[in-house]
Amino acid sequence: MIQMSSEYEDIIMQIIANAGNGKTEAILALRSAKTGDFEAANEHITNADKAITLAHNAQTSLLTKEAQDEKFELNLLTVHSQDHLMNAITFLDFSKEFLGVLKESRL
């Protein structure tokens, strides 16, 4: 097993940072929608999608490396990055659904 390289650590940090940014944007979308600013809410959702896509792409690069038989040390930072990404994706999905409910309730 390979010790955590700086390349591997950089990818892990990309996952954590982008997933965190995506979740933050989803939270801001809900806050905007609560005040009736659905234009801003939609912009935040777009930003959240972009950030989470970046995190997912970083994760895919790790999966590709592993599929090519490049093994890495599994550690708490790696687990944390996966937890962050899964949580951000779930929160974004929920936010999109809840925005629809908020829009309908304003009609």
JSON list of C-alpha atoms in Angstrom, two decimals:
[
{"chain": "A", "resi": 1, "resn": "MET", "atom": "CA", "xyz": [0.00, 0.00, 0.00]},
{"chain": "A", "resi": 2, "resn": "ILE", "atom": "CA", "xyz": [1.30, 3.46, -0.92]},
{"chain": "A", "resi": 3, "resn": "GLN", "atom": "CA", "xyz": [1.62, 6.10, 1.77]},
{"chain": "A", "resi": 4, "resn": "MET", "atom": "CA", "xyz": [-0.58, 9.13, 1.20]},
{"chain": "A", "resi": 5, "resn": "SER", "atom": "CA", "xyz": [1.14, 11.18, -1.48]},
{"chain": "A", "resi": 6, "resn": "SER", "atom": "CA", "xyz": [0.68, 14.89, -1.88]},
{"chain": "A", "resi": 7, "resn": "GLU", "atom": "CA", "xyz": [-1.26, 14.20, -5.12]},
{"chain": "A", "resi": 8, "resn": "TYR", "atom": "CA", "xyz": [-3.64, 11.89, -3.27]},
{"chain": "A", "resi": 9, "resn": "GLU", "atom": "CA", "xyz": [-3.98, 14.37, -0.41]},
{"chain": "A", "resi": 10, "resn": "ASP", "atom": "CA", "xyz": [-4.73, 17.18, -2.91]},
{"chain": "A", "resi": 11, "resn": "ILE", "atom": "CA", "xyz": [-7.50, 15.13, -4.50]},
{"chain": "A", "resi": 12, "resn": "ILE", "atom": "CA", "xyz": [-8.99, 14.33, -1.09]},
{"chain": "A", "resi": 13, "resn": "MET", "atom": "CA", "xyz": [-8.93, 18.02, -0.15]},
{"chain": "A", "resi": 14, "resn": "GLN", "atom": "CA", "xyz": [-10.63, 18.90, -3.48]},
{"chain": "A", "resi": 15, "resn": "ILE", "atom": "CA", "xyz": [-13.43, 16.52, -2.58]},
{"chain": "A", "resi": 16, "resn": "ILE", "atom": "CA", "xyz": [-13.84, 17.99, 0.91]},
{"chain": "A", "resi": 17, "resn": "ALA", "atom": "CA", "xyz": [-13.64, 21.64, -0.19]},
{"chain": "A", "resi": 18, "resn": "ASN", "atom": "CA", "xyz": [-15.93, 21.35, -3.20]},
{"chain": "A", "resi": 19, "resn": "ALA", "atom": "CA", "xyz": [-18.48, 19.19, -1.39]},
{"chain": "A", "resi": 20, "resn": "GLY", "atom": "CA", "xyz": [-18.51, 21.74, 1.44]},
{"chain": "A", "resi": 21, "resn": "ASN", "atom": "CA", "xyz": [-18.96, 24.59, -1.01]},
{"chain": "A", "resi": 22, "resn": "GLY", "atom": "CA", "xyz": [-21.79, 22.72, -2.70]},
{"chain": "A", "resi": 23, "resn": "LYS", "atom": "CA", "xyz": [-23.62, 22.12, 0.57]},
{"chain": "A", "resi": 24, "resn": "THR", "atom": "CA", "xyz": [-23.16, 25.75, 1.57]},
{"chain": "A", "resi": 25, "resn": "GLU", "atom": "CA", "xyz": [-24.65, 26.88, -1.75]},
{"chain": "A", "resi": 26, "resn": "ALA", "atom": "CA", "xyz": [-27.63, 24.55, -1.22]},
{"chain": "A", "resi": 27, "resn": "ILE", "atom": "CA", "xyz": [-28.18, 26.06, 2.24]},
{"chain": "A", "resi": 28, "resn": "LEU", "atom": "CA", "xyz": [-28.03, 29.55, 0.73]},
{"chain": "A", "resi": 29, "resn": "ALA", "atom": "CA", "xyz": [-30.57, 28.48, -1.88]},
{"chain": "A", "resi": 30, "resn": "LEU", "atom": "CA", "xyz": [-33.03, 27.49, 0.83]},
{"chain": "A", "resi": 31, "resn": "ARG", "atom": "CA", "xyz": [-32.44, 30.72, 2.73]},
{"chain": "A", "resi": 32, "resn": "SER", "atom": "CA", "xyz": [-33.08, 32.73, -0.44]},
{"chain": "A", "resi": 33, "resn": "ALA", "atom": "CA", "xyz": [-36.25, 30.78, -1.16]},
{"chain": "A", "resi": 34, "resn": "LYS", "atom": "CA", "xyz": [-37.53, 31.38, 2.36]},
{"chain": "A", "resi": 35, "resn": "THR", "atom": "CA", "xyz": [-37.53, 35.11, 1.59]},
{"chain": "A", "resi": 36, "resn": "GLY", "atom": "CA", "xyz": [-39.17, 34.53, -1.78]},
{"chain": "A", "resi": 37, "resn": "ASP", "atom": "CA", "xyz": [-36.05, 35.22, -3.85]},
{"chain": "A", "resi": 38, "resn": "PHE", "atom": "CA", "xyz": [-36.28, 32.22, -6.15]},
{"chain": "A", "resi": 39, "resn": "GLU", "atom": "CA", "xyz": [-33.97, 33.77, -8.72]},
{"chain": "A", "resi": 40, "resn": "ALA", "atom": "CA", "xyz": [-31.15, 33.83, -6.17]},
{"chain": "A", "resi": 41, "resn": "ALA", "atom": "CA", "xyz": [-32.18, 30.36, -4.97]},
{"chain": "A", "resi": 42, "resn": "ASN", "atom": "CA", "xyz": [-31.84, 28.97, -8.49]},
{"chain": "A", "resi": 43, "resn": "GLU", "atom": "CA", "xyz": [-28.42, 30.62, -8.86]},
{"chain": "A", "resi": 44, "resn": "HIS", "atom": "CA", "xyz": [-27.27, 29.02, -5.61]},
{"chain": "A", "resi": 45, "resn": "ILE", "atom": "CA", "xyz": [-28.54, 25.62, -6.78]},
{"chain": "A", "resi": 46, "resn": "THR", "atom": "CA", "xyz": [-26.58, 26.04, -10.02]},
{"chain": "A", "resi": 47, "resn": "ASN", "atom": "CA", "xyz": [-23.46, 26.90, -7.99]},
{"chain": "A", "resi": 48, "resn": "ALA", "atom": "CA", "xyz": [-24.08, 23.92, -5.73]},
{"chain": "A", "resi": 49, "resn": "ASP", "atom": "CA", "xyz": [-24.37, 21.60, -8.73]},
{"chain": "A", "resi": 50, "resn": "LYS", "atom": "CA", "xyz": [-21.09, 22.91, -10.14]},
{"chain": "A", "resi": 51, "resn": "ALA", "atom": "CA", "xyz": [-19.21, 22.52, -6.86]},
{"chain": "A", "resi": 52, "resn": "ILE", "atom": "CA", "xyz": [-20.52, 19.03, -6.22]},
{"chain": "A", "resi": 53, "resn": "THR", "atom": "CA", "xyz": [-19.67, 18.04, -9.79]},
{"chain": "A", "resi": 54, "resn": "LEU", "atom": "CA", "xyz": [-16.08, 19.13, -9.13]},
{"chain": "A", "resi": 55, "resn": "ALA", "atom": "CA", "xyz": [-16.02, 17.04, -5.94]},
{"chain": "A", "resi": 56, "resn": "HIS", "atom": "CA", "xyz": [-17.50, 14.07, -7.76]},
{"chain": "A", "resi": 57, "resn": "ASN", "atom": "CA", "xyz": [-14.95, 14.40, -10.58]},
{"chain": "A", "resi": 58, "resn": "ALA", "atom": "CA", "xyz": [-12.14, 14.35, -8.01]},
{"chain": "A", "resi": 59, "resn": "GLN", "atom": "CA", "xyz": [-13.65, 11.24, -6.45]},
{"chain": "A", "resi": 60, "resn": "THR", "atom": "CA", "xyz": [-13.89, 9.63, -9.89]},
{"chain": "A", "resi": 61, "resn": "SER", "atom": "CA", "xyz": [-10.19, 10.29, -10.46]},
{"chain": "A", "resi": 62, "resn": "LEU", "atom": "CA", "xyz": [-9.41, 8.31, -7.29]},
{"chain": "A", "resi": 63, "resn": "LEU", "atom": "CA", "xyz": [-11.71, 5.49, -8.37]},
{"chain": "A", "resi": 64, "resn": "THR", "atom": "CA", "xyz": [-10.01, 5.41, -11.76]},
{"chain": "A", "resi": 65, "resn": "LYS", "atom": "CA", "xyz": [-6.57, 5.22, -10.15]},
{"chain": "A", "resi": 66, "resn": "GLU", "atom": "CA", "xyz": [-7.72, 2.36, -7.96]},
{"chain": "A", "resi": 67, "resn": "ALA", "atom": "CA", "xyz": [-9.24, 0.54, -10.94]},
{"chain": "A", "resi": 68, "resn": "GLN", "atom": "CA", "xyz": [-5.83, 0.85, -12.60]},
{"chain": "A", "resi": 69, "resn": "ASP", "atom": "CA", "xyz": [-4.37, -1.01, -9.59]},
{"chain": "A", "resi": 70, "resn": "GLU", "atom": "CA", "xyz": [-2.91, 2.07, -7.89]},
{"chain": "A", "resi": 71, "resn": "LYS", "atom": "CA", "xyz": [-3.59, 1.44, -4.21]},
{"chain": "A", "resi": 72, "resn": "PHE", "atom": "CA", "xyz": [-3.73, 4.12, -1.53]},
{"chain": "A", "resi": 73, "resn": "GLU", "atom": "CA", "xyz": [-3.75, 4.16, 2.21]},
{"chain": "A", "resi": 74, "resn": "LEU", "atom": "CA", "xyz": [-7.30, 4.29, 3.49]},
{"chain": "A", "resi": 75, "resn": "ASN", "atom": "CA", "xyz": [-7.39, 6.72, 6.40]},
{"chain": "A", "resi": 76, "resn": "LEU", "atom": "CA", "xyz": [-9.75, 8.99, 8.29]},
{"chain": "A", "resi": 77, "resn": "LEU", "atom": "CA", "xyz": [-9.22, 11.87, 5.85]},
{"chain": "A", "resi": 78, "resn": "THR", "atom": "CA", "xyz": [-10.34, 9.66, 2.97]},
{"chain": "A", "resi": 79, "resn": "VAL", "atom": "CA", "xyz": [-13.42, 8.53, 4.87]},
{"chain": "A", "resi": 80, "resn": "HIS", "atom": "CA", "xyz": [-14.16, 12.13, 5.83]},
{"chain": "A", "resi": 81, "resn": "SER", "atom": "CA", "xyz": [-14.05, 13.20, 2.19]},
{"chain": "A", "resi": 82, "resn": "GLN", "atom": "CA", "xyz": [-16.52, 10.49, 1.19]},
{"chain": "A", "resi": 83, "resn": "ASP", "atom": "CA", "xyz": [-18.82, 11.43, 4.07]},
{"chain": "A", "resi": 84, "resn": "HIS", "atom": "CA", "xyz": [-18.67, 15.09, 3.04]},
{"chain": "A", "resi": 85, "resn": "LEU", "atom": "CA", "xyz": [-19.51, 14.29, -0.57]},
{"chain": "A", "resi": 86, "resn": "MET", "atom": "CA", "xyz": [-22.38, 11.94, 0.22]},
{"chain": "A", "resi": 87, "resn": "ASN", "atom": "CA", "xyz": [-23.84, 14.43, 2.69]},
{"chain": "A", "resi": 88, "resn": "ALA", "atom": "CA", "xyz": [-23.56, 17.28, 0.18]},
{"chain": "A", "resi": 89, "resn": "ILE", "atom": "CA", "xyz": [-25.24, 15.27, -2.58]},
{"chain": "A", "resi": 90, "resn": "THR", "atom": "CA", "xyz": [-28.07, 14.25, -0.26]},
{"chain": "A", "resi": 91, "resn": "PHE", "atom": "CA", "xyz": [-28.54, 17.81, 0.97]},
{"chain": "A", "resi": 92, "resn": "LEU", "atom": "CA", "xyz": [-28.58, 19.17, -2.59]},
{"chain": "A", "resi": 93, "resn": "ASP", "atom": "CA", "xyz": [-31.19, 16.61, -3.64]},
{"chain": "A", "resi": 94, "resn": "PHE", "atom": "CA", "xyz": [-33.32, 17.52, -0.63]},
{"chain": "A", "resi": 95, "resn": "SER", "atom": "CA", "xyz": [-32.90, 21.24, -1.32]},
{"chain": "A", "resi": 96, "resn": "LYS", "atom": "CA", "xyz": [-34.06, 20.87, -4.91]},
{"chain": "A", "resi": 97, "resn": "GLU", "atom": "CA", "xyz": [-37.17, 19.02, -3.78]},
{"chain": "A", "resi": 98, "resn": "PHE", "atom": "CA", "xyz": [-37.91, 21.46, -0.99]},
{"chain": "A", "resi": 99, "resn": "LEU", "atom": "CA", "xyz": [-37.48, 24.45, -3.31]},
{"chain": "A", "resi": 100, "resn": "GLY", "atom": "CA", "xyz": [-40.22, 22.96, -5.45]},
{"chain": "A", "resi": 101, "resn": "VAL", "atom": "CA", "xyz": [-42.49, 22.73, -2.41]},
{"chain": "A", "resi": 102, "resn": "LEU", "atom": "CA", "xyz": [-41.72, 26.33, -1.45]},
{"chain": "A", "resi": 103, "resn": "LYS", "atom": "CA", "xyz": [-42.43, 27.55, -4.99]},
{"chain": "A", "resi": 104, "resn": "GLU", "atom": "CA", "xyz": [-45.74, 25.71, -5.11]},
{"chain": "A", "resi": 105, "resn": "SER", "atom": "CA", "xyz": [-46.80, 27.09, -1.74]},
{"chain": "A", "resi": 106, "resn": "ARG", "atom": "CA", "xyz": [-46.26, 30.64, -3.01]},
{"chain": "A", "resi": 107, "resn": "LEU", "atom": "CA", "xyz": [-48.54, 30.20, -6.03]}
]
